[in-house]
Amino acid sequence: MTTPALRQQASPTSLLLKLALGETPDDMPTVRDVTRRTQVAAQSIDGDGPIDRITRKLASQFKAARLFPAAAHPPSPGATHLGYDAIEHSTGIARTLMLRVPQGTPTDALCDALAQVTNVEGVSLNYTTQTPFDVGGAFPMPDDEDGGWASRDLVRMREALAHEPGDDGVLVGLIDSGINDRHPEFARSFRAGFDTVRIEPGDVAADIELLGDHSDPDMRPSDLFVGHGMGCAGIIAASGRGMPRGIGGACRILPLRALAAARLPNSKVVGVGAISDLDLALKLAVDLGAKVINLSFGTDDAALAPHSPKPHAETVAYAIARGCILIAASGNNGRETRYWPAAFPEVIAVGAVQDNRVPAPFSTRGDHVALCAPGERVLTSALNGYQLASGTSFAAPFVTGVAALLVARSHRRAFPIDAHLVRQLLVSTAQPFAAVDGSGCGAGILDGAAALAALDRVIDATPGYGTVPESDGGADDG
């Protein structure tokens, strides 16, 4: 789970600019084609109009490209800016540009000036966030560890998987720090993924050391240093060799690496991600067919510049319009505040609860939080082996896994399901907290079995959907 955006010691070198409908030049290339050297970045946006004049005055020069490729672009190289559909235009996907400016540009002033231009719908810094995503780090395994079942039994995972074992046709997008595809828990779980990370050294503070691959988007979403994505993946789709199996049952994971690895001055290794890289990964997950997407990252609203657009607004709107279900971690600051994308009303925001049914003290609260799931000392996979992980980052995947089961159940009964119905089922069946103050922590604690039973009741009450299928034999409790 990301903490406040890093307002770099040096000025950031990129901005995100959304133009009004009809104002984007037809020949504006995409970042993908510029990176692949099949196109050259544009050096003009509005033909020496106010955008060009303001930017050149404050930055002397700039390079621009569309952030997102079209979902159905022609296969020829250099053509990913062609073929945007109505959803991509209406949500702003087709109209969002990345502007690269020289180091030292007064980017706050540039954003303020561009925001006054009539044909600019929104402009913000391309914030880079970091992820001390867990609380207290990974813990060594104690001799008396219960095998990780306390957290799973809390959400009635065994009963849920007996009711619905899942479907390997259900694809779960995991936007995170990447994965280790050779981990023994995931022999069948990972689909081919993508790495959207493209961070320049000047995008982070001078005393932060970027590690490994951080500037070349490619087809290898491998994590060598961080392990955050692997912690989330185990909760969703582990096979059950050395830990409880994933609560998503037979679902498959589409891994999108959007967080680079970085070493802080105190030698701690964390994930760092630019808003643009996270957004690219989210759109790609949607376009590649992910129905459920786990978003264990976020930016504190308090870290944004005044009047700044909220991060990920366009990609969240795009995912929902395409029928996706988005689940996000609420945050780890223990206060009532908002992190984005969790705070968007279309996103299911998840807080953390302890095994004693008490909300975790670190869990971020607010009226946008839908419900809680286990998030303290959860047994899950690490880069190599296993770990006990804490944080709302690891509560969200429990809800993601149950959402994947709900989708599988709806497929089994040929019943359409969307994000609104999934939220309604999860919230209406949540278990009560212990007798403590649970305000700002949502409706209660995730109950996977009750949510599936409620879905069956909804389907049974719908004309034409009255027959419950025979069980497929359930799932191995592993």
Coordinates of C-alpha atoms in Angstrom, one line a residue:
M1 CA 0.0 0.0 0.0
T2 CA 1.6 3.3 -1.0
T3 CA 2.2 6.2 1.3
P4 CA 2.1 9.9 0.5
A5 CA 3.4 10.8 -2.9
L6 CA 7.1 11.6 -3.1
R7 CA 7.4 15.3 -3.8
Q8 CA 10.9 14.8 -5.2
Q9 CA 13.8 16.8 -3.9
A10 CA 14.4 17.7 -7.6
S11 CA 11.5 18.8 -9.8
P12 CA 9.6 15.9 -11.4
T13 CA 10.2 15.6 -15.1
S14 CA 6.8 14.6 -16.4
L15 CA 3.2 15.8 -16.3
L16 CA -0.1 14.2 -17.2
L17 CA -2.4 16.4 -19.3
K18 CA -6.0 15.6 -20.3
L19 CA -7.4 17.6 -23.2
A20 CA -11.0 18.3 -23.8
L21 CA -13.0 16.2 -26.3
G22 CA -11.9 16.9 -29.8
E23 CA -8.7 18.7 -28.9
T24 CA -6.1 16.0 -29.2
P25 CA -4.2 16.0 -32.5
D26 CA -5.1 12.9 -34.5
D27 CA -1.4 12.1 -35.2
M28 CA -0.3 12.4 -31.6
P29 CA 1.8 9.2 -31.0
T30 CA 1.6 7.0 -27.9
V31 CA 4.3 6.5 -25.3
R32 CA 4.5 2.8 -26.3
D33 CA 5.4 3.6 -29.9
V34 CA 7.9 6.3 -28.8
T35 CA 9.5 3.8 -26.5
R36 CA 9.7 1.3 -29.2
R37 CA 11.2 3.9 -31.6
T38 CA 8.4 3.4 -34.2
Q39 CA 7.3 7.0 -33.6
V40 CA 8.9 10.2 -32.5
A41 CA 7.5 12.2 -29.5
A42 CA 5.5 15.3 -30.5
Q43 CA 7.0 18.8 -29.8
S44 CA 3.8 20.6 -30.3
I45 CA 0.3 20.0 -29.0
D46 CA -2.0 22.8 -30.2
G47 CA 0.0 24.3 -33.0
D48 CA 1.7 27.2 -31.1
G49 CA -1.5 27.8 -29.2
P50 CA -1.7 28.6 -25.5
I51 CA -0.6 25.1 -24.4
D52 CA 2.6 25.2 -26.5
R53 CA 3.4 28.8 -25.6
I54 CA 2.9 28.3 -21.8
T55 CA 4.9 25.1 -21.8
R56 CA 7.8 26.5 -23.8
K57 CA 7.9 29.7 -21.7
L58 CA 8.3 27.7 -18.4
A59 CA 10.1 24.6 -19.7
S60 CA 11.9 25.9 -22.8
Q61 CA 11.1 22.6 -24.6
F62 CA 9.0 19.5 -24.1
K63 CA 8.1 16.2 -25.6
A64 CA 4.5 14.9 -25.7
A65 CA 2.8 11.6 -26.4
R66 CA -0.5 9.9 -25.6
L67 CA -0.2 7.9 -22.4
F68 CA -2.5 5.0 -23.5
P69 CA -2.5 2.9 -26.6
A70 CA -5.9 2.1 -28.2
A71 CA -7.5 -1.2 -27.0
A72 CA -8.0 -2.3 -30.6
H73 CA -5.2 -0.6 -32.5
P74 CA -4.1 -1.8 -35.9
P75 CA -1.2 -4.4 -35.7
S76 CA 1.3 -2.3 -37.7
P77 CA 4.1 -0.7 -35.8
G78 CA 3.7 2.9 -34.8
A79 CA -0.1 2.7 -35.0
T80 CA -1.2 2.3 -31.4
H81 CA -2.7 5.8 -31.5
L82 CA -5.3 4.7 -34.0
G83 CA -8.7 3.1 -33.3
Y84 CA -9.8 4.5 -30.0
D85 CA -13.5 3.7 -29.3
A86 CA -16.2 5.7 -27.7
I87 CA -15.4 4.5 -24.2
E88 CA -11.7 5.5 -24.5
H89 CA -12.8 9.0 -25.7
S90 CA -15.5 9.5 -23.1
T91 CA -13.4 8.4 -20.1
G92 CA -10.4 10.5 -21.2
I93 CA -8.1 7.5 -22.1
A94 CA -7.7 8.7 -25.6
R95 CA -7.1 12.3 -24.5
T96 CA -4.5 11.9 -21.8
L97 CA -0.9 13.0 -22.7
M98 CA 2.4 12.6 -20.9
L99 CA 4.6 15.7 -21.2
R100 CA 8.3 15.3 -20.5
V101 CA 10.1 18.5 -19.5
P102 CA 13.7 19.3 -18.6
Q103 CA 14.9 18.7 -15.1
G104 CA 14.5 21.9 -13.0
T105 CA 11.3 23.1 -14.8
P106 CA 8.9 24.8 -12.3
T107 CA 6.3 22.1 -12.8
D108 CA 3.9 23.3 -10.1
A109 CA 3.7 26.6 -11.8
L110 CA 3.4 24.9 -15.2
C111 CA 0.5 22.8 -13.9
D112 CA -1.2 25.9 -12.5
A113 CA -0.9 27.8 -15.8
L114 CA -2.0 25.0 -18.0
A115 CA -5.1 24.4 -15.9
Q116 CA -6.4 27.8 -16.9
V117 CA -6.4 26.9 -20.6
T118 CA -9.9 26.4 -22.0
N119 CA -9.2 23.1 -23.9
V120 CA -7.3 21.5 -20.9
E121 CA -9.6 19.3 -18.9
G122 CA -7.1 18.4 -16.2
V123 CA -3.3 18.5 -15.5
S124 CA -1.2 17.2 -12.7
L125 CA 2.3 16.1 -11.8
N126 CA 3.1 12.5 -12.7
Y127 CA 3.6 11.7 -9.0
T128 CA 6.0 8.9 -8.0
T129 CA 4.9 7.0 -4.9
Q130 CA 6.7 4.5 -2.7
T131 CA 5.4 1.4 -1.0
P132 CA 6.3 0.6 2.6
F133 CA 3.3 -1.5 1.7
D134 CA 3.3 -3.6 4.8
V135 CA 3.3 -2.9 8.5
G136 CA 6.4 -4.0 10.3
G137 CA 7.8 -6.0 7.4
A138 CA 7.8 -9.7 6.8
F139 CA 8.1 -11.8 9.9
P140 CA 10.0 -15.1 10.4
M141 CA 7.8 -18.2 10.8
P142 CA 7.3 -19.1 14.5
D143 CA 7.3 -22.8 15.6
D144 CA 3.7 -22.4 16.8
E145 CA 2.3 -21.0 13.6
D146 CA -1.2 -22.4 12.8
G147 CA -0.4 -22.9 9.1
G148 CA -2.2 -19.7 8.2
W149 CA -5.7 -21.1 8.8
A150 CA -6.9 -18.6 11.4
S151 CA -7.2 -15.8 8.8
R152 CA -8.8 -18.1 6.3
D153 CA -11.3 -19.6 8.7
L154 CA -12.3 -16.0 9.8
V155 CA -13.6 -15.4 6.2
R156 CA -15.0 -19.0 5.9
M157 CA -12.7 -19.9 3.1
R158 CA -13.1 -23.6 3.3
E159 CA -16.9 -23.4 3.1
A160 CA -16.6 -20.9 0.2
L161 CA -14.3 -23.2 -1.8
A162 CA -16.5 -26.2 -1.1
H163 CA -19.5 -24.2 -2.5
E164 CA -17.6 -22.9 -5.5
P165 CA -14.1 -24.2 -6.4
G166 CA -13.5 -21.4 -8.9
D167 CA -12.9 -21.3 -12.6
D168 CA -9.5 -21.1 -14.5
G169 CA -11.3 -18.9 -17.1
V170 CA -11.6 -16.1 -14.5
L171 CA -8.6 -13.8 -14.9
V172 CA -7.5 -11.7 -12.0
G173 CA -5.3 -8.7 -12.7
L174 CA -2.5 -8.1 -10.1
I175 CA -1.0 -4.6 -10.5
D176 CA 2.0 -4.6 -8.2
S177 CA 5.8 -5.1 -7.9
G178 CA 5.9 -8.2 -10.1
I179 CA 6.2 -11.9 -9.4
N180 CA 8.5 -14.9 -9.2
D181 CA 7.0 -17.3 -11.7
R182 CA 9.2 -20.1 -10.5
H183 CA 7.8 -20.2 -7.0
P184 CA 6.4 -23.7 -6.3
E185 CA 3.0 -22.4 -5.2
F186 CA 2.2 -21.0 -8.7
A187 CA 2.9 -23.8 -11.2
R188 CA -0.4 -23.1 -12.9
S189 CA -1.5 -19.8 -11.6
F190 CA 0.3 -17.1 -13.6
R191 CA -0.6 -16.0 -17.1
A192 CA 1.9 -14.2 -19.3
G193 CA 2.1 -10.6 -18.0
F194 CA 3.8 -7.3 -18.7
D195 CA 6.1 -4.8 -17.1
T196 CA 5.1 -1.1 -17.5
V197 CA 7.8 0.4 -15.3
R198 CA 9.5 3.4 -16.8
I199 CA 11.1 5.6 -14.2
E200 CA 14.1 7.9 -14.9
P201 CA 16.6 8.6 -12.1
G202 CA 15.5 12.2 -12.1
D203 CA 12.0 11.2 -11.2
V204 CA 12.9 10.2 -7.7
A205 CA 15.0 12.0 -5.0
A206 CA 18.7 11.9 -5.4
D207 CA 19.3 9.7 -2.3
I208 CA 17.0 6.9 -3.6
E209 CA 18.7 4.2 -5.6
L210 CA 16.7 2.5 -8.3
L211 CA 17.4 -1.3 -8.5
G212 CA 17.3 -3.6 -11.4
D213 CA 14.9 -3.0 -14.4
H214 CA 13.3 0.4 -14.1
S215 CA 13.2 2.0 -17.5
D216 CA 12.4 -0.6 -20.2
P217 CA 8.7 -1.8 -20.4
D218 CA 8.7 -5.4 -21.5
M219 CA 7.0 -8.8 -21.3
R220 CA 8.8 -9.9 -18.1
P221 CA 6.9 -8.9 -14.9
S222 CA 9.7 -10.3 -12.7
D223 CA 10.3 -9.0 -9.1
L224 CA 13.8 -9.6 -7.8
F225 CA 13.9 -7.4 -4.7
V226 CA 10.5 -6.3 -3.3
G227 CA 8.1 -9.3 -2.8
H228 CA 4.9 -7.3 -2.3
G229 CA 3.2 -8.7 -5.4
M230 CA 4.1 -12.2 -4.4
G231 CA 2.4 -11.6 -1.0
C232 CA -0.8 -10.6 -2.7
A233 CA -0.6 -13.4 -5.2
G234 CA -0.4 -16.1 -2.6
I235 CA -3.6 -15.0 -0.9
I236 CA -5.5 -15.1 -4.2
A237 CA -4.1 -18.1 -6.0
A238 CA -1.5 -20.2 -4.2
S239 CA -1.8 -24.0 -4.9
G240 CA -1.6 -24.9 -1.2
R241 CA 1.8 -26.7 -1.0
G242 CA 3.2 -24.8 2.0
M243 CA 0.3 -22.6 2.9
P244 CA -3.5 -22.5 2.6
R245 CA -4.5 -22.5 -1.1
G246 CA -5.6 -19.2 -2.6
I247 CA -9.1 -18.1 -1.8
G248 CA -9.8 -17.5 -5.5
G249 CA -9.7 -21.2 -6.1
A250 CA -9.0 -22.1 -9.7
C251 CA -8.7 -18.5 -11.0
R252 CA -5.6 -17.4 -12.9
I253 CA -3.5 -14.3 -12.3
L254 CA -2.4 -11.8 -14.9
P255 CA 0.7 -10.1 -13.3
L256 CA 1.4 -6.5 -14.2
R257 CA 4.6 -5.1 -12.8
A258 CA 4.1 -1.3 -12.3
L259 CA 6.2 -0.8 -9.2
A260 CA 10.0 -0.6 -9.6
A261 CA 12.4 -1.6 -6.8
A262 CA 14.4 1.1 -4.9
R263 CA 16.7 1.3 -1.9
L264 CA 16.0 4.1 0.5
P265 CA 18.8 5.9 2.5
N266 CA 18.1 3.6 5.5
S267 CA 18.8 0.6 3.1
K268 CA 15.2 -0.6 3.1
V269 CA 14.0 -1.8 -0.3
V270 CA 10.6 -0.6 -1.4
G271 CA 8.5 -0.4 -4.5
V272 CA 8.2 2.9 -6.3
G273 CA 5.7 3.6 -9.0
A274 CA 4.8 6.5 -11.2
I275 CA 1.1 7.3 -11.6
S276 CA 1.6 6.8 -15.4
D277 CA 3.0 3.3 -15.0
L278 CA 0.2 2.2 -12.7
D279 CA -2.4 3.6 -15.0
L280 CA -0.8 1.9 -18.0
A281 CA -0.9 -1.4 -16.2
L282 CA -4.5 -0.9 -15.2
K283 CA -5.7 -0.3 -18.7
L284 CA -3.6 -3.2 -20.0
A285 CA -5.2 -5.5 -17.4
V286 CA -8.6 -4.5 -18.6
D287 CA -7.7 -4.8 -22.3
L288 CA -6.2 -8.3 -21.8
G289 CA -9.4 -9.6 -20.2
A290 CA -9.0 -9.3 -16.4
K291 CA -12.5 -9.3 -14.8
V292 CA -11.3 -8.7 -11.3
I293 CA -8.3 -6.4 -10.5
N294 CA -6.4 -6.1 -7.3
L295 CA -5.0 -2.6 -6.5
S296 CA -2.9 -2.8 -3.4
F297 CA -1.4 0.7 -3.9
G298 CA -2.6 4.2 -3.4
T299 CA -1.7 7.9 -3.1
D300 CA -2.7 9.9 0.0
D301 CA -5.1 12.7 -1.0
A302 CA -3.2 15.0 1.4
A303 CA 0.0 14.6 -0.7
L304 CA -1.6 16.0 -3.8
A305 CA -1.2 19.6 -4.9
P306 CA -4.3 21.8 -4.3
H307 CA -6.9 21.4 -7.0
S308 CA -5.0 18.5 -8.5
P309 CA -7.1 15.9 -10.4
K310 CA -7.3 12.6 -8.4
P311 CA -4.9 9.9 -9.6
H312 CA -6.3 7.1 -11.7
A313 CA -9.7 8.7 -12.4
E314 CA -9.6 8.0 -16.1
T315 CA -8.5 4.3 -15.8
V316 CA -10.9 3.6 -13.0
A317 CA -13.8 4.9 -15.1
Y318 CA -12.5 3.0 -18.1
A319 CA -12.3 -0.3 -16.2
I320 CA -15.8 0.1 -14.8
A321 CA -17.2 0.9 -18.2
R322 CA -15.6 -2.3 -19.5
G323 CA -17.4 -4.3 -16.7
C324 CA -14.4 -4.9 -14.4
I325 CA -14.5 -5.3 -10.6
L326 CA -11.8 -3.2 -8.8
I327 CA -10.6 -3.9 -5.3
A328 CA -8.2 -1.6 -3.5
A329 CA -6.4 -1.4 -0.1
S330 CA -7.7 1.4 2.0
G331 CA -4.3 2.5 3.5
N332 CA -2.1 1.9 6.5
N333 CA -2.0 5.2 8.3
G334 CA -4.6 4.4 11.0
R335 CA -6.5 7.6 10.4
E336 CA -9.6 8.7 8.7
T337 CA -8.4 9.8 5.3
R338 CA -8.6 9.0 1.6
Y339 CA -6.2 7.1 -0.7
W340 CA -6.7 6.9 -4.4
P341 CA -7.9 4.7 -6.1
A342 CA -9.6 3.2 -3.0
A343 CA -11.6 6.3 -2.4
F344 CA -13.4 6.3 -5.8
P345 CA -17.0 5.2 -5.2
E346 CA -16.7 2.6 -8.0
V347 CA -13.8 0.8 -6.2
I348 CA -14.3 -1.6 -3.4
A349 CA -12.1 -0.3 -0.6
V350 CA -10.8 -2.9 1.9
G351 CA -9.6 -2.3 5.4
A352 CA -7.7 -4.8 7.7
V353 CA -9.0 -6.8 10.6
Q354 CA -7.1 -8.9 13.2
D355 CA -7.9 -12.5 13.8
N356 CA -9.8 -11.5 17.0
R357 CA -12.3 -9.6 14.7
V358 CA -11.0 -6.2 15.8
P359 CA -10.1 -3.7 13.1
A360 CA -6.3 -3.4 12.8
P361 CA -5.0 -0.1 14.4
F362 CA -3.1 0.8 11.3
S363 CA -6.1 0.4 8.9
T364 CA -7.1 3.7 7.2
R365 CA -10.8 4.5 7.9
G366 CA -13.4 6.5 6.1
D367 CA -17.0 6.3 4.8
H368 CA -15.6 5.0 1.5
V369 CA -14.4 1.8 3.1
A370 CA -16.7 -1.1 2.1
L371 CA -15.5 -3.9 4.4
C372 CA -12.5 -5.4 6.1
A373 CA -10.5 -8.7 5.7
P374 CA -7.6 -10.3 7.5
G375 CA -4.5 -8.1 7.3
E376 CA -2.3 -8.8 10.3
R377 CA 0.5 -11.5 10.2
V378 CA -1.2 -13.3 7.2
L379 CA 0.7 -16.3 6.0
T380 CA 1.4 -16.0 2.4
S381 CA 4.1 -16.4 -0.3
A382 CA 7.3 -14.4 -0.5
L383 CA 9.7 -13.9 -3.3
N384 CA 11.3 -17.2 -2.2
G385 CA 9.4 -19.2 0.4
Y386 CA 6.9 -17.7 2.7
Q387 CA 6.2 -14.8 5.0
L388 CA 3.8 -13.4 7.6
A389 CA 2.7 -10.1 6.1
S390 CA 0.6 -7.2 7.6
G391 CA -1.1 -4.3 6.0
T392 CA -4.3 -3.5 4.1
S393 CA -2.3 -4.5 1.0
F394 CA -2.8 -8.1 2.1
A395 CA -6.5 -7.6 3.2
A396 CA -7.5 -6.5 -0.3
P397 CA -6.5 -9.9 -2.0
F398 CA -8.9 -11.8 0.3
V399 CA -11.8 -9.7 -1.2
T400 CA -10.3 -10.1 -4.7
G401 CA -10.3 -13.8 -4.3
V402 CA -13.9 -14.0 -3.2
A403 CA -14.8 -11.7 -6.0
A404 CA -13.2 -14.2 -8.4
L405 CA -15.3 -16.9 -6.9
L406 CA -18.5 -14.8 -7.3
V407 CA -17.6 -14.3 -11.0
A408 CA -16.9 -18.1 -11.4
R409 CA -20.3 -18.9 -9.8
S410 CA -22.1 -16.4 -12.0
H411 CA -20.4 -18.0 -15.1
R412 CA -21.4 -21.5 -13.9
R413 CA -25.0 -20.4 -13.8
A414 CA -24.8 -18.2 -16.9
F415 CA -25.8 -15.1 -14.9
P416 CA -24.2 -11.7 -15.7
I417 CA -22.4 -10.0 -12.8
D418 CA -21.0 -6.6 -12.4
A419 CA -19.1 -4.5 -9.8
H420 CA -22.3 -3.1 -8.3
L421 CA -23.7 -6.5 -7.6
V422 CA -20.4 -7.8 -6.2
R423 CA -20.2 -4.9 -3.8
Q424 CA -23.8 -5.4 -2.7
L425 CA -23.2 -9.1 -2.0
L426 CA -20.0 -8.5 -0.1
V427 CA -21.4 -5.7 2.1
S428 CA -24.7 -7.3 2.8
T429 CA -23.2 -10.6 4.0
A430 CA -20.3 -9.1 6.0
Q431 CA -19.8 -10.5 9.5
P432 CA -19.9 -8.1 12.5
F433 CA -16.8 -6.9 14.2
A434 CA -16.1 -7.7 17.8
A435 CA -17.7 -5.3 20.3
V436 CA -15.4 -2.4 19.5
D437 CA -15.7 0.8 17.6
G438 CA -15.7 -0.2 13.9
S439 CA -16.7 3.2 12.5
G440 CA -15.1 4.0 9.2
C441 CA -14.2 0.3 8.7
G442 CA -17.1 -0.6 6.5
A443 CA -20.0 -3.0 6.9
G444 CA -17.9 -5.7 8.7
I445 CA -15.7 -8.6 8.0
L446 CA -15.6 -10.5 4.7
D447 CA -17.6 -13.8 4.6
G448 CA -16.9 -15.7 1.4
A449 CA -19.4 -18.5 2.0
A450 CA -22.2 -16.1 2.8
A451 CA -21.5 -14.0 -0.3
L452 CA -21.7 -17.0 -2.6
A453 CA -24.9 -18.2 -0.9
A454 CA -26.4 -14.7 -1.4
L455 CA -25.5 -14.8 -5.1
D456 CA -27.3 -18.1 -5.5
R457 CA -30.4 -16.5 -3.9
V458 CA -30.2 -13.6 -6.2
I459 CA -30.0 -15.9 -9.2
D460 CA -32.8 -18.2 -8.0
A461 CA -35.1 -15.2 -7.6
T462 CA -34.4 -14.0 -11.2
P463 CA -36.8 -15.4 -13.7
G464 CA -35.1 -18.0 -16.0
Y465 CA -32.3 -18.8 -13.5
G466 CA -33.9 -21.3 -11.1
T467 CA -31.7 -24.4 -11.2
V468 CA -28.6 -24.7 -8.9
P469 CA -25.9 -26.9 -10.6
E470 CA -24.4 -29.9 -8.9
S471 CA -21.2 -29.3 -7.1
D472 CA -18.0 -30.0 -9.1
G473 CA -16.6 -31.8 -6.0
G474 CA -15.5 -28.7 -4.2
A475 CA -11.8 -27.7 -3.7
D476 CA -8.9 -29.3 -2.0
D477 CA -8.5 -27.4 1.3
G478 CA -4.7 -27.8 0.8

